[in-house]
XYZ file of C-alpha atoms in Angstrom:
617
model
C 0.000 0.000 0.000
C 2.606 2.353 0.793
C 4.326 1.739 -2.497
C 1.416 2.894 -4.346
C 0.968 5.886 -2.591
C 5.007 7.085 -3.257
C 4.952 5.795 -6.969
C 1.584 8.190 -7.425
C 2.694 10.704 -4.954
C 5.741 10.834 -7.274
C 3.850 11.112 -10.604
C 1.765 13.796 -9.551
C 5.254 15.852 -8.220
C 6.613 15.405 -11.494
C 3.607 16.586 -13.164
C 3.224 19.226 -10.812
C 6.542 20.466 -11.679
C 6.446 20.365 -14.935
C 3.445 22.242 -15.419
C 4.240 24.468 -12.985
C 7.515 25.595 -15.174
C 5.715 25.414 -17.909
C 2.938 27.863 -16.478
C 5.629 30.279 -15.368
C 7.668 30.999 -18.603
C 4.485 31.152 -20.467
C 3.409 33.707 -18.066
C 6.791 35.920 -17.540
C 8.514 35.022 -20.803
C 6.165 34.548 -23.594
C 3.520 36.452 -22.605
C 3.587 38.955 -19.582
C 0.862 41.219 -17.793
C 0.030 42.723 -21.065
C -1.377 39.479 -22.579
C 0.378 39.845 -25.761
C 2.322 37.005 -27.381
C 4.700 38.653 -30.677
C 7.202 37.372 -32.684
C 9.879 39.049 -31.700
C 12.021 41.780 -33.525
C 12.167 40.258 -37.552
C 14.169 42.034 -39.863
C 12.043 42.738 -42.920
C 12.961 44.725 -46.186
C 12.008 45.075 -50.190
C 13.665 46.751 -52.935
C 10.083 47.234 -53.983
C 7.192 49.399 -52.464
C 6.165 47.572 -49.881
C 5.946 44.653 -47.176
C 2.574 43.203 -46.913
C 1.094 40.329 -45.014
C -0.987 37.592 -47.243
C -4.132 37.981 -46.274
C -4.650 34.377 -44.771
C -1.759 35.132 -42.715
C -4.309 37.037 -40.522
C -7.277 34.116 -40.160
C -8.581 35.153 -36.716
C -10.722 37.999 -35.158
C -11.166 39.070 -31.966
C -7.797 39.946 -29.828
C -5.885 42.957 -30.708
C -2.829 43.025 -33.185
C 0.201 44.873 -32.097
C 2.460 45.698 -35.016
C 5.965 47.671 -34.280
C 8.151 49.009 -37.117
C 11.545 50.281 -35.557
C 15.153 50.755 -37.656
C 14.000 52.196 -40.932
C 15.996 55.412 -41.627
C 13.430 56.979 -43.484
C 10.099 57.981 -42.117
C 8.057 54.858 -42.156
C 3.858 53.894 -42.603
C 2.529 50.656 -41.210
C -1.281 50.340 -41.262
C -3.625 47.429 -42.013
C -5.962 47.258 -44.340
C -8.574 45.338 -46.445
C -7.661 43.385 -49.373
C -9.543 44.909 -51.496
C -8.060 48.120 -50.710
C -4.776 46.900 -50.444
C -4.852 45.313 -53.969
C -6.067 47.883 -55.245
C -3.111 50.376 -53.968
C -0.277 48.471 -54.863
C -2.081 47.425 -58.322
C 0.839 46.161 -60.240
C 3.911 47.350 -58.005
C 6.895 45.054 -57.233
C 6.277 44.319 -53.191
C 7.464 41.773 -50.855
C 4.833 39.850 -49.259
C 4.719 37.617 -46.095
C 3.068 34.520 -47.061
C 4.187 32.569 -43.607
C 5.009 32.584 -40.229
C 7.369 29.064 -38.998
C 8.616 28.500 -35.538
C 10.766 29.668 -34.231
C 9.662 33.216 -35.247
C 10.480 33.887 -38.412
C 9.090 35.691 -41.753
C 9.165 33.372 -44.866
C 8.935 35.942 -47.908
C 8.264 36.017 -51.256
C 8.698 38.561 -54.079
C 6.073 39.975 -56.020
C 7.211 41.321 -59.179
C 6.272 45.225 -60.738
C 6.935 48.332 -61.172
C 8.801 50.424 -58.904
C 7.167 54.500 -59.581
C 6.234 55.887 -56.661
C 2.448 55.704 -54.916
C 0.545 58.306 -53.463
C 1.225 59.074 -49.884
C -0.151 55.852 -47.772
C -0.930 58.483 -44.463
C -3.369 60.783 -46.783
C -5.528 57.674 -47.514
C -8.508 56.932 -45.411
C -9.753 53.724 -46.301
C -6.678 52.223 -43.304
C -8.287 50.147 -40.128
C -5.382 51.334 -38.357
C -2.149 53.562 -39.653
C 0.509 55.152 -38.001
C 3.226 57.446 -39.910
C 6.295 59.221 -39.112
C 10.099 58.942 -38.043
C 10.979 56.644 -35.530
C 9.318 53.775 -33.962
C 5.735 53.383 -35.253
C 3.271 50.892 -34.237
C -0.484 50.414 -34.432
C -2.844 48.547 -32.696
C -5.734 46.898 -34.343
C -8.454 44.649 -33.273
C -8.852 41.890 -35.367
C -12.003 41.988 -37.579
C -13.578 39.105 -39.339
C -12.540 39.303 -42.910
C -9.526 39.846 -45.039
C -6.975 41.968 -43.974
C -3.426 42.993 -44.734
C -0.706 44.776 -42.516
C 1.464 47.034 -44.736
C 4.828 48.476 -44.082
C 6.434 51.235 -46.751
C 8.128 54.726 -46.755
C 5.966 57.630 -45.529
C 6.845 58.817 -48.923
C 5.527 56.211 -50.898
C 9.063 55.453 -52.718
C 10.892 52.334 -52.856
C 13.017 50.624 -50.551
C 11.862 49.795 -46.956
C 14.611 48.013 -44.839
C 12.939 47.788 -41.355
C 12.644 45.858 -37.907
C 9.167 44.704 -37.206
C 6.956 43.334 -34.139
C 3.742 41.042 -34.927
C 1.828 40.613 -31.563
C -1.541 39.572 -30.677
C -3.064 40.241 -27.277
C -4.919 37.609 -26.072
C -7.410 39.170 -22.912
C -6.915 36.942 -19.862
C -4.246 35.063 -21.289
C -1.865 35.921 -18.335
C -4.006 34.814 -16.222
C -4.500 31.619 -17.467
C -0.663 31.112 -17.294
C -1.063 31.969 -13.657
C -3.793 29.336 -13.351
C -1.332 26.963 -14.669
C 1.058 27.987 -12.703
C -0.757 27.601 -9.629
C -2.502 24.151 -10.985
C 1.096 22.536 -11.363
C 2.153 24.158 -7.803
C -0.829 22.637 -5.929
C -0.056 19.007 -8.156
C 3.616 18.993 -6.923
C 2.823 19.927 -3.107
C 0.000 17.005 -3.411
C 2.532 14.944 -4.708
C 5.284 15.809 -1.803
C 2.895 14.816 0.833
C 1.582 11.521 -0.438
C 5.630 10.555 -0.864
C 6.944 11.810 2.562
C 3.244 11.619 5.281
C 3.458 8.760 7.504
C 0.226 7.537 8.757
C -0.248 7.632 12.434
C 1.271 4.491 14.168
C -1.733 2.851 16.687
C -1.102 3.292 20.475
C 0.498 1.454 22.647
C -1.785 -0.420 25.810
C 0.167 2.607 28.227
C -1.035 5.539 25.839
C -4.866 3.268 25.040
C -5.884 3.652 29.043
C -8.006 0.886 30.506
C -9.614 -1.290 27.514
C -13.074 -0.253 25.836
C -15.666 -3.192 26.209
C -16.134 -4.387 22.861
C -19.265 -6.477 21.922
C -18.844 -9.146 20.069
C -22.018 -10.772 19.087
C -22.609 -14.414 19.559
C -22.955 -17.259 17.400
C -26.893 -18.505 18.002
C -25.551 -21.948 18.851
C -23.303 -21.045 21.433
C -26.219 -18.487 22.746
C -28.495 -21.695 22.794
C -25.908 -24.080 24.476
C -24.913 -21.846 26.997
C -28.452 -21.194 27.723
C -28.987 -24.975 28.705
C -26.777 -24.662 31.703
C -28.398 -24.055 35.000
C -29.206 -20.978 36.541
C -30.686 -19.522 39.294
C -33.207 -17.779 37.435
C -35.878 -19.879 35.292
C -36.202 -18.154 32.009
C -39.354 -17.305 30.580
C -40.910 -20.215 28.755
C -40.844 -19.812 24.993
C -44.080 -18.867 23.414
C -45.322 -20.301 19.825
C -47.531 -18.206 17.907
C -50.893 -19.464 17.180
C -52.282 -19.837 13.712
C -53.219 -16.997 12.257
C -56.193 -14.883 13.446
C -55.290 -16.106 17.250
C -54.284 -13.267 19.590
C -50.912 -13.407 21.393
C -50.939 -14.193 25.177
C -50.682 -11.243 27.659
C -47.285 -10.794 28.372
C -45.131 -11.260 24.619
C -42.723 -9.388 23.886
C -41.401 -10.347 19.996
C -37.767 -11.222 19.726
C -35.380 -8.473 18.848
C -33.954 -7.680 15.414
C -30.676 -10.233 14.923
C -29.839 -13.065 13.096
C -32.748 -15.160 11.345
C -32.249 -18.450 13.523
C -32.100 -22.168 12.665
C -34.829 -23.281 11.858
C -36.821 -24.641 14.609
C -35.520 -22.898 17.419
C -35.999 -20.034 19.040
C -33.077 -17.510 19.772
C -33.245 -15.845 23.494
C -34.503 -12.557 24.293
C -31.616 -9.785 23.344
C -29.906 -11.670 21.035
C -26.975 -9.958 18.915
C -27.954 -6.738 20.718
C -24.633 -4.133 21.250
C -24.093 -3.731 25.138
C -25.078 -0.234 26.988
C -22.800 2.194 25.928
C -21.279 0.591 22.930
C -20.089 3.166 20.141
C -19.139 1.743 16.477
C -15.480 2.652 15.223
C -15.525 5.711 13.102
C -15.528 5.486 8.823
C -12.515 6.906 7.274
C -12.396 7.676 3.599
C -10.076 5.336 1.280
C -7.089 7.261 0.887
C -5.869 10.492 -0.507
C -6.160 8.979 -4.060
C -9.928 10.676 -3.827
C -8.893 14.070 -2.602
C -6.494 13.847 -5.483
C -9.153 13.400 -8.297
C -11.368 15.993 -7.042
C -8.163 18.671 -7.001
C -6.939 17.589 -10.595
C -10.435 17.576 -11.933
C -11.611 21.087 -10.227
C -8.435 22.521 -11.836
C -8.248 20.630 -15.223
C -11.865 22.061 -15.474
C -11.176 25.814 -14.635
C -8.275 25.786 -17.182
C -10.262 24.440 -19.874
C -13.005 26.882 -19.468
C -10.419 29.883 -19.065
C -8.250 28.681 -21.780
C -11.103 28.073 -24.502
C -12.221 31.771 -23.152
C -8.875 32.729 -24.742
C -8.764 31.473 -27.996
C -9.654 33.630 -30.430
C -12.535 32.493 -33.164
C -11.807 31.174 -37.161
C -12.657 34.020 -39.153
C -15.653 33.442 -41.151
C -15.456 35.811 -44.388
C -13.006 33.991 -46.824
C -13.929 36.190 -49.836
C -12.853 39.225 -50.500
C -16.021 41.376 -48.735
C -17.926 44.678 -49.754
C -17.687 47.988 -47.554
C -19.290 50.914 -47.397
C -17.247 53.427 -49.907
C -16.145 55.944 -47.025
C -17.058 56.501 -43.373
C -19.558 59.453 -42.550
C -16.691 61.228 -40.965
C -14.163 60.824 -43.412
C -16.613 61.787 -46.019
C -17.339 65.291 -44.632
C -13.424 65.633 -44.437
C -13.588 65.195 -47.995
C -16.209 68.066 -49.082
C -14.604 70.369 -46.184
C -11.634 69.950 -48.301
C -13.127 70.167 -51.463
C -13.915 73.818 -50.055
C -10.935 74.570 -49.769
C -9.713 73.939 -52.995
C -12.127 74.793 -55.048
C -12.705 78.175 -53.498
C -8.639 79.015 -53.886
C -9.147 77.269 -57.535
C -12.417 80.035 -58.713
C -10.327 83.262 -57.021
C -6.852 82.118 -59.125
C -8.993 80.757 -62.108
C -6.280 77.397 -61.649
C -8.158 74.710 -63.964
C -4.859 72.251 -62.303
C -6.014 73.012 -58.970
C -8.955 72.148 -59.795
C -7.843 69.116 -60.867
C -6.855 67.365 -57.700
C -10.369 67.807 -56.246
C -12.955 67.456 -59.422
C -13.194 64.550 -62.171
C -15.448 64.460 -65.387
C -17.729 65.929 -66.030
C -17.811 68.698 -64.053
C -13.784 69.396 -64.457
C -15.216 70.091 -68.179
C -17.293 72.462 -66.658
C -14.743 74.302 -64.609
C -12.384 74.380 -67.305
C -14.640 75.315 -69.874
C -15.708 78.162 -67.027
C -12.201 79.364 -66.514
C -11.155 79.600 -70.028
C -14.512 81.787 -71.116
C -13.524 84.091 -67.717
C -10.108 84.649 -68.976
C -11.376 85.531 -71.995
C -14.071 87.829 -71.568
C -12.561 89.412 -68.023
C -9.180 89.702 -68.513
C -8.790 91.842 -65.674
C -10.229 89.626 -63.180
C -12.854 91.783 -61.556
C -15.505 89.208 -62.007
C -14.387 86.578 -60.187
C -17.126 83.587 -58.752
C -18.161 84.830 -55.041
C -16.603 81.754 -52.571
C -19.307 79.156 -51.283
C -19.351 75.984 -49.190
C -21.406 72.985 -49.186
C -23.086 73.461 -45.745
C -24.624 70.752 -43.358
C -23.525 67.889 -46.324
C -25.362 64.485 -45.900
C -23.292 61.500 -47.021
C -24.774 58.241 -48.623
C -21.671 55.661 -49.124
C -23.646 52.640 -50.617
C -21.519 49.509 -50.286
C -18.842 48.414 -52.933
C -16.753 45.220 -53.229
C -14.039 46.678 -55.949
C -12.775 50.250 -57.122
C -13.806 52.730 -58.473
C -15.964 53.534 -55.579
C -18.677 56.401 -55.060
C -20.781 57.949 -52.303
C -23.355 61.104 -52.451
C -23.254 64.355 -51.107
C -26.917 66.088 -49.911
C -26.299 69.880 -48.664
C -27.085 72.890 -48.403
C -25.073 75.923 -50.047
C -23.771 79.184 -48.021
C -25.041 82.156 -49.684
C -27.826 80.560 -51.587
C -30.859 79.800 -49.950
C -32.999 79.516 -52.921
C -30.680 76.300 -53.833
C -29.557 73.044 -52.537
C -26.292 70.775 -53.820
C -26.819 67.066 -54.681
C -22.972 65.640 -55.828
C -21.196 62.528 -56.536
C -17.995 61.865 -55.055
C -15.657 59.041 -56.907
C -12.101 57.595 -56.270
C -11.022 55.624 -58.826
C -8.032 53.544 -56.845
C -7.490 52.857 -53.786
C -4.172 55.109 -54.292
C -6.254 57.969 -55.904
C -7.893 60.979 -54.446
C -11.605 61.475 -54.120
C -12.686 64.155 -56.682
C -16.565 65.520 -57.645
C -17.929 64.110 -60.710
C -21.448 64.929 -60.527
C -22.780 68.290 -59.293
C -26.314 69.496 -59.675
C -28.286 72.439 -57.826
C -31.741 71.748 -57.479
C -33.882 74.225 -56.369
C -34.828 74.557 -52.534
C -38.358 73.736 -53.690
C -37.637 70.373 -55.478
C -37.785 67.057 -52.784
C -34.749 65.778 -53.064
C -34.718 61.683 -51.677
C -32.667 61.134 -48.841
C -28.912 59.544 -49.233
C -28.934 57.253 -46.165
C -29.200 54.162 -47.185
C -28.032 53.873 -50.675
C -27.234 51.219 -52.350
C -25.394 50.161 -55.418
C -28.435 48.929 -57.905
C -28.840 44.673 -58.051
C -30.672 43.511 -61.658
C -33.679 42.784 -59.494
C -33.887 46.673 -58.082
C -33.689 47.416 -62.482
C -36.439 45.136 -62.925
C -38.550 46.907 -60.217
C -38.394 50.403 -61.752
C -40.893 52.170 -64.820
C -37.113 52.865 -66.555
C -33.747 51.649 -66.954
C -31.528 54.523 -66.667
C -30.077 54.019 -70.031
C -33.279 54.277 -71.573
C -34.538 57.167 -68.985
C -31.191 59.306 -70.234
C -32.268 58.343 -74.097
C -35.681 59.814 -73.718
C -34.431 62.690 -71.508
C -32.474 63.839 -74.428
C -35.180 63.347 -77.023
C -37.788 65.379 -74.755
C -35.206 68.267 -74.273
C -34.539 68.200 -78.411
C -38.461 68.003 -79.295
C -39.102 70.600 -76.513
C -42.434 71.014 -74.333
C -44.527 69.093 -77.706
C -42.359 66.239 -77.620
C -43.940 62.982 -77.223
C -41.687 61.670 -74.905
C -42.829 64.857 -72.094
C -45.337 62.956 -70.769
C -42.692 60.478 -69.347
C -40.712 63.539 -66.990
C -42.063 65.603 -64.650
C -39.563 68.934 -65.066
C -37.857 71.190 -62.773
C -38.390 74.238 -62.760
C -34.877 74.440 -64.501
C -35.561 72.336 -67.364
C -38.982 74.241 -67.845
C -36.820 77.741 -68.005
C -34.075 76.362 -70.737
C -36.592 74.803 -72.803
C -38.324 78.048 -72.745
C -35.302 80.311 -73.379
C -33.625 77.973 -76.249
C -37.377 78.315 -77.767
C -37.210 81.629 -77.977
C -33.506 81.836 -79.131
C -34.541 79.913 -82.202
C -37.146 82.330 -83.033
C -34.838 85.112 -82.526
C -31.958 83.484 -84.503
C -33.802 82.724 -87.524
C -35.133 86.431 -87.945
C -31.090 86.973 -88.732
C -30.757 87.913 -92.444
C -27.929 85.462 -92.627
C -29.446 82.101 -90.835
C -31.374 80.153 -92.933
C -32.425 77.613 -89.765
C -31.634 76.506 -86.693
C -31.578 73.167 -84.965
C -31.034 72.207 -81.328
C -30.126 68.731 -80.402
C -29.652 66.815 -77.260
C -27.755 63.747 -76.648
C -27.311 61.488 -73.773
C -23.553 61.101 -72.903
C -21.752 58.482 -70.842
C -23.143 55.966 -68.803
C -25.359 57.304 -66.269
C -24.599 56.834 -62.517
C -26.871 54.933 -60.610
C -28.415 54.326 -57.134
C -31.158 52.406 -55.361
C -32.612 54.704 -52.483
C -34.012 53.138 -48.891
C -37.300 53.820 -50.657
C -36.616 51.430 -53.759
C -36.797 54.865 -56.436
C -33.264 55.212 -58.400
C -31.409 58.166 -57.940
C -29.811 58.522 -61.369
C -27.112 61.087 -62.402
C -26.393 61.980 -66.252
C -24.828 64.210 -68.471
C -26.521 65.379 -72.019
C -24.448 67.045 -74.723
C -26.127 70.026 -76.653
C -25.420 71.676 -79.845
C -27.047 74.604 -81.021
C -26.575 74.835 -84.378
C -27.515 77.796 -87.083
C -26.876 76.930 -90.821
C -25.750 80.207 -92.640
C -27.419 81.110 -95.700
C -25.606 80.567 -99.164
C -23.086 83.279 -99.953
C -22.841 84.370 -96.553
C -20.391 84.209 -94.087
C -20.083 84.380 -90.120
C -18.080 84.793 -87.070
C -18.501 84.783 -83.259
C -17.600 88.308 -82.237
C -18.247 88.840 -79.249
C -19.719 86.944 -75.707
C -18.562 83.809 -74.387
C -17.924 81.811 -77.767
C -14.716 84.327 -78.290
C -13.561 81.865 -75.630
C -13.273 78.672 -78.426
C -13.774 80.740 -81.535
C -12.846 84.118 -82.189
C -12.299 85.854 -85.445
C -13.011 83.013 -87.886
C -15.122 83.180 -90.426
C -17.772 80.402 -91.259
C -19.562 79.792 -94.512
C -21.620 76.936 -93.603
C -22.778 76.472 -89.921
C -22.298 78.421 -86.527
C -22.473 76.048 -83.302
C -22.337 76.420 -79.925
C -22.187 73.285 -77.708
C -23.172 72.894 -74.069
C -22.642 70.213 -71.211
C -25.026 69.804 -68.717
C -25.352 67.541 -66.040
C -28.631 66.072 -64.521
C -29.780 64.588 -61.488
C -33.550 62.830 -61.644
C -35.703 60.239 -59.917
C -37.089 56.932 -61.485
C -39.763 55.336 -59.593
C -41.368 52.046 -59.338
C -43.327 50.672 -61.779
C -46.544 52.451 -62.106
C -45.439 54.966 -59.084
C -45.733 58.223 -61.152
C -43.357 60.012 -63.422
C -39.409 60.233 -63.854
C -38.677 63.592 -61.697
C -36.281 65.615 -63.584
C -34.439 67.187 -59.895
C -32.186 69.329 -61.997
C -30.247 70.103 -64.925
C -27.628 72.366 -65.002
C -25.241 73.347 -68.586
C -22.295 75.181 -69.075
C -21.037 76.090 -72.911
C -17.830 74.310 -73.242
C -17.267 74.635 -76.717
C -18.406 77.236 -79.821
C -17.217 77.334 -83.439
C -18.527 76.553 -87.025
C -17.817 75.181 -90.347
């Protein structure tokens, strides 16, 4: 007996100790009070643009990622970000990416081959779950979402050639802890062990230290009971009394026998038999060893690990496929118009069409440029220069897109003009690229313009749903302008007040033209340009933006000739004489509303032109 209590009292020591050591470098070596387990300084660096992470590299969400970027001599950017993004930045740049982590800690590489011109500035991008930028040690801490994700180390400057030290960690919340707990389990499994090797039990008394003798009773075999009851005494015993049949009643007097021992059969045992003496007190119950106590320790522990440790371990990530976003964040999205602001205001006052270029994208750089270049003509002096404005209050709609380019849609209000509003379409075309307007309109304050919140980029089932396809809705938009209020396609649109006041004035330009001795006729003809841009509001309507090219064209009669002397045509034509035709072409840029089938009209919100062209033939 005693040898199986020292061979298990020496298992469970070992045990003990070795979990025990093995709780306390996890604990103070690996991981420490901050919970974080990292790889380690690993000396990374890429003749190309970047270091970046495969995205299965990062397969888990929930703790926090820690990385560190120390050693680079140039100012260095670390940030994670989506794949999608990520892809789309690089695009086809040479990079280094980090396809695997093997133990012991260490980076296995692999180069991706490219071109090595420089990318736009990684910081000024806002699409990052986490950046940091600057000289020095950088680091960022992200916590880890469900999807696919990169980490991204490069120059601040966005040039080639990153030679840095860098830190993967992920903190794991009550991981320390749990080291502790195993610390403690192994401690309490090696003192268990000490004491079943080295406790004596307690050697029995001697007859000195016992004092005088306890009775004990020993009960009595019936036979002996019975023969020693033969032998004579000086009392007569009671005579032994037999039941009658059944349904007889007992004798006054009987007493049944005791509980005991069934008897032979055929006799009858005496009164008191196998009854303990007065005063008699059974030996106390101990348990079977310490091997019990033992299970119950290991299991209580073994249990609280488990649950602790399975607490810790962060979950599978779910979304394998590169997922959709939302274009930009609410916040981020004001930044942009705030600095579109900016710009644009210091672009009108210097009259800078490649100012204007950083912030705007077609078709309304057309616009500005066409804008500029009739202002430079026609006030050389500068004195009428466009008043500054803001877009005031803006409401931003960022419907959710799974590849570039991406849009989102400005709602606001505009400083200085309360008799308009400003409904605009942002676009970045990259992930690298800037976000610049595309589509402006001002509808007036009058006109219900549908809300942006909740916008979504159209499915072939939202298409189905509406009275128009957009293409088709731009085709007879530009038919109805050409044919005027008698077109038969009017009874598809309800106008703006816009569209009813250039229908009106190109009417009556017509007339006026034609009353010229040298017009014979004149012709004004709208078509639809581009595709149009496209969106599903919360309501199920599509908010559609387009842009329609006008010329207005005279013919010159026979023998005659003409020029463009004077106004804003000078701007594209000045001086030359035409024999044949005069034209002046226009770009305008409309925003309207295509219900459901059967819901009504297409509402024409706005449509706003600027000439961008004039000459002849």
């Amino acid at each position: 007996m005693r040898f199986a209590r020292v061979a298990l009292g020496l298992l469970l020591a070992l045990v003990g100790l070795l979990v025990a050591l093995a709780g306390a470098v996890a604990a103070f070596w690996l991981v420490g009070p901050d919970n974080t387990v990292d790889t380690g300084e690993q000396q990374l660096g890429s003749k190309g643009l970047a270091v970046v992470t495969a995205p299965d590299l990062i397969d888990r969400h929930g703790p926090t990622l820690h990385v560190t970027v120390t050693g680079n001599p140039k100012p260095v950017f670390v940030g994670v970000g989506q794949e999608l993004d990520v892809t789309s930045y690089l695009g086809t740049s040479a990079y280094t990416q980090v396809v695997r982590l093997s133990l012991p800690p260490k980076f296995d590489t692999q180069e991706m081959k490219g071109g090595a011109a420089a990318l736009s500035k990684p910081a000024g991008l806002d699409w990052w779950a986490a950046k940091a930028s600057g000289s020095g040690e950088q680091s960022v801490a992200w916590p880890m979402a469900d999807g696919r994700y990169s980490v991204v180390v490069m120059n601040a400057d966005g040039r080639p050639g990153t030679d840095a030290r860098v830190t993967l960690g992920v903190e794991l919340p009550g991981l320390f802890v749990t080291f502790l707990l195993v610390l403690g389990a192994g401690l309490v499994l090696l003192i268990v062990g000490l004491l079943l090797m080295f406790m004596r039990r307690r050697r029995p008394e001697t007859p000195e230290q016992m004092g005088p003798p306890v009775p004990q009773y020993q009960p009595m075999a019936f036979a002996q009971q019975q023969s020693a009851s033969t032998q004579p005494t000086t009392s007569t015993p009671p005579p032994a009394y037999t039941p009658p049949s059944t349904g007889s009643t007992p004798q006054p007097g009987y007493t049944p026998p005791p509980n005991g021992p069934t008897p032979p059969t055929g006799s009858t045992p005496p009164p008191g038999y196998n009854t303990p003496p007065p005063g008699y007190t059974p030996p106390p119950q101990y348990p079977k060893g310490p091997v019990r106590r033992t299970k119950v320790i290991a299991g209580g522990i073994g249990l609280l690990l488990v649950a602790t440790g399975c607490a810790s371990v962060p979950a599978k990530n779910v979304k394998t496929a590169a997922a959709s976003r939302p274009a930009v964040a609410v916040a981020d999205g004001q930044a942009v118009v705030k600095r579109y602001n900016e710009v644009n205001n210091k672009a009108n006052q210097a009259r800078d069409a490649k100012l204007s270029e950083t912030v705007e994208g077609e078709p309304t750089l057309a616009q500005t440029r066409a804008g500029f270049k009739i202002s430079l003509k026609v006030d050389v002096a500068g004195k009428d220069k466009i008043k500054p404005f803001t877009y005031t209050k803006p409401k931003i709609g960022a419907p959710q897109f799974s590849a570039y380019p991406m849009r989102f849609v400005m709602s606001s209000t505009v400083s200085g003009q309360p008799d308009n509003q400003a409904l605009a379409v942002w676009e970045r075309a990259t992930a690298g690229s800037p976000w610049v307007l595309t589509n402006c309109v001002y509808p007036a304050a009058t006109m219900k313009v549908p809300a942006v919140d909740g916008l979504r980029v159209p499915t072939k089932a939202d298409l189905n749903k509406l009275a128009s396809l957009p293409q088709s809705a731009a085709t007879n938009l530009a038919a109805y302008l050409s044919g005027g209020t008698r077109s038969p396609k009017a009874s598809i649109f309800a106008p703006s007040p816009g569209t009813v006041g250039l229908l009106t004035n190109r009417a009556k330009e017509k007339i006026a033209d034609a009353k010229e001795s040298y017009i014979s006729t004149v012709t004004d003809t709208f078509m639809a340009s581009g595709d149009p841009l496209t969106f599903i509001t919360s309501s199920g309507e599509a908010l559609v933006f387009l842009s329609v090219a006008e010329q207005y064209m005279q013919r010159i009669e026979p023998g005659s000739n003409a020029y463009w002397a004077r106004g804003s045509a000078t701007a594209f034509s000045s001086g030359v004489r035409y024999t044949q035709t005069l034209n002046l072409d226009y770009l305008h840029q409309v925003a309207l509303v295509i219900p459901a089938k059967g819901k009504g009209k297409l509402r024409i919100l706005s449509i706003d032109g600027q000439l961008v062209g004039a000459g002849g033939s």
